[in-house]
PDB file of N, CA, C and O in Angstrom:
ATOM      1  N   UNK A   1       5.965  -5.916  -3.009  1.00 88.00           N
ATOM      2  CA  UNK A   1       5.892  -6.920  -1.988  1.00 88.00           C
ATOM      3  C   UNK A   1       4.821  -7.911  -2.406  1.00 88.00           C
ATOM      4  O   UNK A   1       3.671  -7.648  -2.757  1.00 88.00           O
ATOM      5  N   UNK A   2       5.411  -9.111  -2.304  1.00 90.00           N
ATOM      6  CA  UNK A   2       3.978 -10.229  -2.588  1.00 90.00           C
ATOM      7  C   UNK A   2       3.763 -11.028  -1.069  1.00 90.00           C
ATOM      8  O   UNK A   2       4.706 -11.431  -0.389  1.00 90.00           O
ATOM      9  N   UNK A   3       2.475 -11.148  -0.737  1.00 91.00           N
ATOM     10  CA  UNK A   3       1.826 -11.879  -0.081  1.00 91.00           C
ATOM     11  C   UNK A   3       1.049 -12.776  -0.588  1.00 91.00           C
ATOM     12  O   UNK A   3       0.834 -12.799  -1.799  1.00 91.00           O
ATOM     13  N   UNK A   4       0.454 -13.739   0.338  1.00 93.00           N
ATOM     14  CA  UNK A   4      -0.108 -14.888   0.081  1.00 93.00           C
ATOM     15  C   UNK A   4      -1.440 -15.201   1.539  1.00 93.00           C
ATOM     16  O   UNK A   4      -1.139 -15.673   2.635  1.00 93.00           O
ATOM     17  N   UNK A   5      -2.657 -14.840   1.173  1.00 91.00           N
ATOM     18  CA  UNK A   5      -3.702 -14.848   2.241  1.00 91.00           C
ATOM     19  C   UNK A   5      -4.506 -16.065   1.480  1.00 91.00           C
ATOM     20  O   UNK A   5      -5.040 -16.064   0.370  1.00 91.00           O
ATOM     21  N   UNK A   6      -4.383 -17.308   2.664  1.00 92.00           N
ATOM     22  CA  UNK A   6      -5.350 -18.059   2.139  1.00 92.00           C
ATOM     23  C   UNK A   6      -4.789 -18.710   1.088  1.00 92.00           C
ATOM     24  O   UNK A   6      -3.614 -19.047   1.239  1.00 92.00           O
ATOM     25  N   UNK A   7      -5.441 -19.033  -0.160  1.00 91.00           N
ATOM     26  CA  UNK A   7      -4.950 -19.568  -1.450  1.00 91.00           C
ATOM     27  C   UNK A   7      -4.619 -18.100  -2.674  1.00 91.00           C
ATOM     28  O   UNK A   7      -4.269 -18.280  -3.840  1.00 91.00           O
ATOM     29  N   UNK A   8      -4.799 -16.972  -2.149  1.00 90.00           N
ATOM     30  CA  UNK A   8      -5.482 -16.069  -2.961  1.00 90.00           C
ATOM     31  C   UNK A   8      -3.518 -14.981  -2.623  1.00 90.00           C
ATOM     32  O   UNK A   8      -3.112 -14.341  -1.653  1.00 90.00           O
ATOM     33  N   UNK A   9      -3.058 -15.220  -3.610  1.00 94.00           N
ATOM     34  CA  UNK A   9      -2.000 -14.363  -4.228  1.00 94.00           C
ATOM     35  C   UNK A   9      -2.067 -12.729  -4.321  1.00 94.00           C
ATOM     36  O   UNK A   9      -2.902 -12.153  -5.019  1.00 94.00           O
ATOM     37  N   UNK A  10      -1.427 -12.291  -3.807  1.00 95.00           N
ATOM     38  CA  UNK A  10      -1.428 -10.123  -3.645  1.00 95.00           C
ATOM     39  C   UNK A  10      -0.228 -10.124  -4.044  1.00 95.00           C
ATOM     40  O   UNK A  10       0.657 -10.979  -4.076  1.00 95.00           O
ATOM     41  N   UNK A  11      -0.339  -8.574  -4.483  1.00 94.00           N
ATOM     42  CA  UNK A  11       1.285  -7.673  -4.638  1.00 94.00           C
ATOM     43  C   UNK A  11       1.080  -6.320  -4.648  1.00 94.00           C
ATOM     44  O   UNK A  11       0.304  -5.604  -5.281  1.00 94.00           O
ATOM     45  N   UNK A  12       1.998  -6.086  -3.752  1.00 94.00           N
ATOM     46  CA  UNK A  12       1.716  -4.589  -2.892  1.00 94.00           C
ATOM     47  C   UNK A  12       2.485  -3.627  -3.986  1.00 94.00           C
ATOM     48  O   UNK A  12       3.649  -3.956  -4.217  1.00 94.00           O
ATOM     49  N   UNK A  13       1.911  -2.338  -4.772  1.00 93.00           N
ATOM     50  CA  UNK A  13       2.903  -1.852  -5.775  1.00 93.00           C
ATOM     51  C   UNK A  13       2.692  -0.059  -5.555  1.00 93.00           C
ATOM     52  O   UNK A  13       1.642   0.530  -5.298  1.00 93.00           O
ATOM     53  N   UNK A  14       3.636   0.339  -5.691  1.00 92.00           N
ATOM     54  CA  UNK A  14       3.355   2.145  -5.925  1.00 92.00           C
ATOM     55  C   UNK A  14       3.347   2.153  -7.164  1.00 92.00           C
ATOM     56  O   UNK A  14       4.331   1.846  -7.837  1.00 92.00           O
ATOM     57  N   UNK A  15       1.948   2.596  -7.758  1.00 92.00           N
ATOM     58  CA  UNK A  15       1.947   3.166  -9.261  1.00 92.00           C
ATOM     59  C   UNK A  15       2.400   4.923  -9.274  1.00 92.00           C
ATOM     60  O   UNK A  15       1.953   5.776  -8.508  1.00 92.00           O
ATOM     61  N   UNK A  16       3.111   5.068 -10.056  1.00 93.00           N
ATOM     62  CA  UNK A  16       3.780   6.056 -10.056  1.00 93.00           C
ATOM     63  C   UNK A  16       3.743   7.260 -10.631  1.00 93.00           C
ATOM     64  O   UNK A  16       4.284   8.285 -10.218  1.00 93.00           O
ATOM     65  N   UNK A  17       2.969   7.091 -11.776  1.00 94.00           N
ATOM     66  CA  UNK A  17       1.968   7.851 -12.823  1.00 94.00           C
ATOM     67  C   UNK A  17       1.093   8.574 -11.651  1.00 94.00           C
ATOM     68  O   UNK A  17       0.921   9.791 -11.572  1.00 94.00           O
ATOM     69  N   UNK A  18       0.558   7.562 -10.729  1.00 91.00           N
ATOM     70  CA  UNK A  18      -0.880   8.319  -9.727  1.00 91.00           C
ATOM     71  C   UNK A  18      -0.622   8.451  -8.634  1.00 91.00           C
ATOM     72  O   UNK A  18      -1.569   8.613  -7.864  1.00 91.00           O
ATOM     73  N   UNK A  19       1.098   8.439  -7.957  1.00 89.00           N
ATOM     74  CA  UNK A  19       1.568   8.568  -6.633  1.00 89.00           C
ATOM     75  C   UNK A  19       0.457   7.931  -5.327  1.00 89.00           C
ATOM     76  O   UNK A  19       0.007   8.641  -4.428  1.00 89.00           O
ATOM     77  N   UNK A  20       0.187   6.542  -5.484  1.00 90.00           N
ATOM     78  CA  UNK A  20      -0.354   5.747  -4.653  1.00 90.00           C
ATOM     79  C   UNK A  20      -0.365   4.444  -4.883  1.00 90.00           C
ATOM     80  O   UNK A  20      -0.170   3.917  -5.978  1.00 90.00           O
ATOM     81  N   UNK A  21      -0.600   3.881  -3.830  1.00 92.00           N
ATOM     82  CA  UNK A  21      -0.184   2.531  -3.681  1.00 92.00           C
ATOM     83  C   UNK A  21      -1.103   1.715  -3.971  1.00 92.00           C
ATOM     84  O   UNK A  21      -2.096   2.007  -3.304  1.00 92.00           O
ATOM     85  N   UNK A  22      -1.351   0.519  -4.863  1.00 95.00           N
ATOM     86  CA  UNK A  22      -2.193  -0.629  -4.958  1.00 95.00           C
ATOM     87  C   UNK A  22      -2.131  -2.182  -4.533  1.00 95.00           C
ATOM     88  O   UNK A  22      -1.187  -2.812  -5.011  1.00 95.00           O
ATOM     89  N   UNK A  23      -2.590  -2.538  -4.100  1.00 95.00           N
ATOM     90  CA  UNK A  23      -2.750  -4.281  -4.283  1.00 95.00           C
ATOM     91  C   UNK A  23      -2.949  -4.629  -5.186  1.00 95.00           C
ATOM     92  O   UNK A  23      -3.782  -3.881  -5.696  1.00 95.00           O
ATOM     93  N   UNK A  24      -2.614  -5.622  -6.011  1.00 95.00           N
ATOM     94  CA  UNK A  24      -3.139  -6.410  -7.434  1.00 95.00           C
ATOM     95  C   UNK A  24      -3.145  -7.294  -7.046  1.00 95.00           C
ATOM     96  O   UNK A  24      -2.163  -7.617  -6.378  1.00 95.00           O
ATOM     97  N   UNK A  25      -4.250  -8.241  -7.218  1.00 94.00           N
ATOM     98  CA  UNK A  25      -4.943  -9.616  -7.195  1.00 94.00           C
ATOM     99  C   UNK A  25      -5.018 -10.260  -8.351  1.00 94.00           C
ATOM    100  O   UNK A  25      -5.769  -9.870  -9.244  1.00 94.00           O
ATOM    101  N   UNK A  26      -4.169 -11.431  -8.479  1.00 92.00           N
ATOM    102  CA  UNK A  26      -5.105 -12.281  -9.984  1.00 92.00           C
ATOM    103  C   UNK A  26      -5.640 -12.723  -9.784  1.00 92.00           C
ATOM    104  O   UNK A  26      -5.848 -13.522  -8.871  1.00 92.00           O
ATOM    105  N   UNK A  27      -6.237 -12.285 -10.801  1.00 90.00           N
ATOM    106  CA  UNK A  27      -8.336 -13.023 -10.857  1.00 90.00           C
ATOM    107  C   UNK A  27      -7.959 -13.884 -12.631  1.00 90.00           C
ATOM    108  O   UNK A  27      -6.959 -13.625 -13.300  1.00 90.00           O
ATOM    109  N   UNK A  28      -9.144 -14.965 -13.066  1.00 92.00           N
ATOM    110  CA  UNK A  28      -9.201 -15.175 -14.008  1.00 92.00           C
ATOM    111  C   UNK A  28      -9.064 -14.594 -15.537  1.00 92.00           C
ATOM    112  O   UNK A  28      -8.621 -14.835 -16.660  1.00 92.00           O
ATOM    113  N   UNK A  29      -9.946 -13.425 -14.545  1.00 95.00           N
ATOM    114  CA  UNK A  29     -10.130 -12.649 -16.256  1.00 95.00           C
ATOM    115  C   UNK A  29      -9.073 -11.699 -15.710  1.00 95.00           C
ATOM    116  O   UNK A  29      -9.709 -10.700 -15.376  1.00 95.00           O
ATOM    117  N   UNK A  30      -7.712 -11.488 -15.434  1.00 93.00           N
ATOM    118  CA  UNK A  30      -7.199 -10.451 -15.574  1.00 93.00           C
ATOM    119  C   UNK A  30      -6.688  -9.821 -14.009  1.00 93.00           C
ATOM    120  O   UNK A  30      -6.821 -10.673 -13.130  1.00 93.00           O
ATOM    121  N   UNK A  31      -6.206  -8.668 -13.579  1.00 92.00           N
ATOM    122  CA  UNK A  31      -5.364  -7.858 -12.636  1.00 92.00           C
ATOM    123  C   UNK A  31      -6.745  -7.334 -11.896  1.00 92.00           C
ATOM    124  O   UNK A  31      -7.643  -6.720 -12.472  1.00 92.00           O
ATOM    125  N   UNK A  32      -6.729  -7.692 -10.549  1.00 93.00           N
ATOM    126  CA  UNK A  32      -8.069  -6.632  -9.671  1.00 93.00           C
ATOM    127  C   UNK A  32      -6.747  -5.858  -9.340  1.00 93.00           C
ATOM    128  O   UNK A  32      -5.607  -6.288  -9.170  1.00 93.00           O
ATOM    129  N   UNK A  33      -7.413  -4.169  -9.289  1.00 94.00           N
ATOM    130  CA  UNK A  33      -6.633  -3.336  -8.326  1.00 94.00           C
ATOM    131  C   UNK A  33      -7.377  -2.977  -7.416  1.00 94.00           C
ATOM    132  O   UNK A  33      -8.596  -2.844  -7.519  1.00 94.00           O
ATOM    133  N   UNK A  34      -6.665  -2.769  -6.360  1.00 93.00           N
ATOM    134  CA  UNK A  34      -7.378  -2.661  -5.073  1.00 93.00           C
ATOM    135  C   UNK A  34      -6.860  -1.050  -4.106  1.00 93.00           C
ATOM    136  O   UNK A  34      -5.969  -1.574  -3.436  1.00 93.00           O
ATOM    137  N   UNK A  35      -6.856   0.114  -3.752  1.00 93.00           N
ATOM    138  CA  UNK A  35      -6.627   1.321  -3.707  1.00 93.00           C
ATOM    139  C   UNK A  35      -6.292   0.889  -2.229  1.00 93.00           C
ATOM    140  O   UNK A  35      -7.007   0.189  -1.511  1.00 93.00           O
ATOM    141  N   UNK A  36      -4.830   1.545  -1.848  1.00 90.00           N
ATOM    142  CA  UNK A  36      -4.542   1.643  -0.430  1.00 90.00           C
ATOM    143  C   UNK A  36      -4.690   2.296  -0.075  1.00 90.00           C
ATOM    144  O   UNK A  36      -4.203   3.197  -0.758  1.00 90.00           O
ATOM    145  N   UNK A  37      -5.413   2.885   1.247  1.00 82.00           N
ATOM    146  CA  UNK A  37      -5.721   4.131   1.988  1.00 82.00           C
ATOM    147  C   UNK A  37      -4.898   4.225   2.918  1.00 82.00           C
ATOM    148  O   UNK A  37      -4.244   3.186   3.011  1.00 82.00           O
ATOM    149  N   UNK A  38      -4.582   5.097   3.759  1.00 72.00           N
ATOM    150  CA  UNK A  38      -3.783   5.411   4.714  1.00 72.00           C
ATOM    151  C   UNK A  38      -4.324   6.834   5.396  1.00 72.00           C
ATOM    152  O   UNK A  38      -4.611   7.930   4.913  1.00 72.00           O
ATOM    153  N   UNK A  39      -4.325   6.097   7.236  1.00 68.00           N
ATOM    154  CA  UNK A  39      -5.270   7.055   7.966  1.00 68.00           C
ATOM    155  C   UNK A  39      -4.954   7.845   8.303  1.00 68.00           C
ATOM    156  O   UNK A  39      -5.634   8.246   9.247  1.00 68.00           O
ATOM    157  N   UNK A  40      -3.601   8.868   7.869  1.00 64.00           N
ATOM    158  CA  UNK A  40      -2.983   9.891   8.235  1.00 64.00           C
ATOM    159  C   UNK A  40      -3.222  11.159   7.156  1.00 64.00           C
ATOM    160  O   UNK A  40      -3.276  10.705   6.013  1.00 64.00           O
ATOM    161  N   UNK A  41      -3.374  12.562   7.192  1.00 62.00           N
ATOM    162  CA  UNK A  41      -3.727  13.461   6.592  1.00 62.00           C
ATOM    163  C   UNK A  41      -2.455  13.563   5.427  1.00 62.00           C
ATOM    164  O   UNK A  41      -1.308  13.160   5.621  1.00 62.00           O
ATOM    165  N   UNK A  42      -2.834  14.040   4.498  1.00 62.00           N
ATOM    166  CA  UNK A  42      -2.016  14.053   3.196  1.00 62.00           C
ATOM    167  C   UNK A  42      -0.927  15.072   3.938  1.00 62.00           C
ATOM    168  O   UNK A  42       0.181  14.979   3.411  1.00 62.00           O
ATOM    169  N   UNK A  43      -0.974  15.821   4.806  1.00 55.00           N
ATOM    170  CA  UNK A  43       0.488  16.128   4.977  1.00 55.00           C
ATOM    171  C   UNK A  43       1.095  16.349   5.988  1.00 55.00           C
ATOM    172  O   UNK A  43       2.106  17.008   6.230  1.00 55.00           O
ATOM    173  N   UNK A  44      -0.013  15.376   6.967  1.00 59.00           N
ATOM    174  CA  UNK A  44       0.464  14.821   7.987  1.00 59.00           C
ATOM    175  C   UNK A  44       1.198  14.028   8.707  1.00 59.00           C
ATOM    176  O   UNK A  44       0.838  12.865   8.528  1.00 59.00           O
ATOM    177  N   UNK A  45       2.236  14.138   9.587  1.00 61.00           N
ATOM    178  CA  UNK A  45       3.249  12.651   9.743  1.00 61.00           C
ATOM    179  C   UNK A  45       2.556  11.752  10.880  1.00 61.00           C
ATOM    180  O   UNK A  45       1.752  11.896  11.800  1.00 61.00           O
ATOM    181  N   UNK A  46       3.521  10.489  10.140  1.00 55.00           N
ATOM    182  CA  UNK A  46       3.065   9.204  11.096  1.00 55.00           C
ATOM    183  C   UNK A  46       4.119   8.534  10.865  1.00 55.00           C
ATOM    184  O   UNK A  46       4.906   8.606   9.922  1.00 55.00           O
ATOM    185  N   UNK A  47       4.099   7.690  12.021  1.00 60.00           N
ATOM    186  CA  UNK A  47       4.893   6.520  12.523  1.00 60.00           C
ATOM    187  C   UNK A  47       4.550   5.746  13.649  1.00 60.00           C
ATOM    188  O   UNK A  47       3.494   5.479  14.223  1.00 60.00           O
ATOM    189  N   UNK A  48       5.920   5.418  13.829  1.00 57.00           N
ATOM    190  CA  UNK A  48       5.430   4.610  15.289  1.00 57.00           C
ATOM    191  C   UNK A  48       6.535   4.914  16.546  1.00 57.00           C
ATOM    192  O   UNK A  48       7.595   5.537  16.484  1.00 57.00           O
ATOM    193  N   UNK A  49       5.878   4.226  17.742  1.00 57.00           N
ATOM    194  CA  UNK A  49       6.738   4.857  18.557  1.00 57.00           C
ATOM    195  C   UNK A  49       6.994   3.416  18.968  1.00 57.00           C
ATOM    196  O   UNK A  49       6.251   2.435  19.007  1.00 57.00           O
ATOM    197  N   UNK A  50       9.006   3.694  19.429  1.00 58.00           N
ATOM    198  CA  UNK A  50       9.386   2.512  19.823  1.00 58.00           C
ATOM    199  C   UNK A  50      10.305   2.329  21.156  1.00 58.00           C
ATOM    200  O   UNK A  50      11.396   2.099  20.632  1.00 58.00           O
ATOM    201  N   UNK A  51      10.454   2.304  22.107  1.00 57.00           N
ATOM    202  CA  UNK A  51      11.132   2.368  23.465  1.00 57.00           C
ATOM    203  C   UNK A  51      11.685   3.829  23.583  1.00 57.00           C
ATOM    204  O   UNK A  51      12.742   4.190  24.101  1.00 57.00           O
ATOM    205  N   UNK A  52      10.725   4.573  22.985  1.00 55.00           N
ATOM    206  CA  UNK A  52      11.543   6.236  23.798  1.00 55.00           C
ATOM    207  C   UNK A  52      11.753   6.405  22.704  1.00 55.00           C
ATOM    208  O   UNK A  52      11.381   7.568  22.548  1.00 55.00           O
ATOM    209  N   UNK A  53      12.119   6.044  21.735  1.00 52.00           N
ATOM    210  CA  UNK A  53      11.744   7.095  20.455  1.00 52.00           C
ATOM    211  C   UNK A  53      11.001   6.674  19.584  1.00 52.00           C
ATOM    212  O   UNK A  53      10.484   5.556  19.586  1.00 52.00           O
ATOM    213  N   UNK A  54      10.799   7.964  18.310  1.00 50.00           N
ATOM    214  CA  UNK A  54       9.956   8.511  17.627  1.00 50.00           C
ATOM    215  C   UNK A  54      10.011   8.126  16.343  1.00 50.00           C
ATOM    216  O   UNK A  54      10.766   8.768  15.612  1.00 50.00           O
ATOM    217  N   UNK A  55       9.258   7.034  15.785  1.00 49.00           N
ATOM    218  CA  UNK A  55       9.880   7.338  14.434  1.00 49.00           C
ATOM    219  C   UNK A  55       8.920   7.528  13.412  1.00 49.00           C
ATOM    220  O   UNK A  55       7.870   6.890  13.333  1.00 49.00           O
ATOM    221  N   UNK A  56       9.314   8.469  12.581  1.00 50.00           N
ATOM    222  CA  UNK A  56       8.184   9.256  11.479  1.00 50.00           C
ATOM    223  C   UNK A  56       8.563   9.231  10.047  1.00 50.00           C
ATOM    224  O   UNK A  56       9.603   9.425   9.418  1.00 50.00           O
ATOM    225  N   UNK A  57       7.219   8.889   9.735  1.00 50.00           N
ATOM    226  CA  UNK A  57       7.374   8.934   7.906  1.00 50.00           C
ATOM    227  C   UNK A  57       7.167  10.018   7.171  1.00 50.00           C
ATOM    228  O   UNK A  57       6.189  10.371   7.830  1.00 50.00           O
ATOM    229  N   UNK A  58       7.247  10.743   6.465  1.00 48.00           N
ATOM    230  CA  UNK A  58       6.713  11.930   5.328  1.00 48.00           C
ATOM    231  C   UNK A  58       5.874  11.214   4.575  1.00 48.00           C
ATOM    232  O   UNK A  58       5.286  11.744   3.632  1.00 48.00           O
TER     233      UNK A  58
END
């Protein structure tokens, strides 16, 4: 996924080698990675809830 905040270019990626997700930013000199966290327990579910039902991720 690419976004655009400001003037400043993102892209949302699952590296797959390390089963987690990054942002990459271009910068001048090169790729910033940026580590996505997520506030749910490693094997815990989440979602969201939407008019009476439930909906959940693994």
């Amino acid at each position: 996924m690419q976004f655009k905040i400001g003037d400043q270019e993102y892209f949302l990626s699952f590296v797959e080698d390390e089963r987690r997700w990054y942002v990459f930013a271009p910068t001048a000199s090169g790729m910033r990675r940026i580590p996505v966290y997520v506030d749910a327990g490693k094997y815990e579910r989440f979602g969201l809830a939407e008019a009476g039902s439930h909906k959940t991720q693994n």
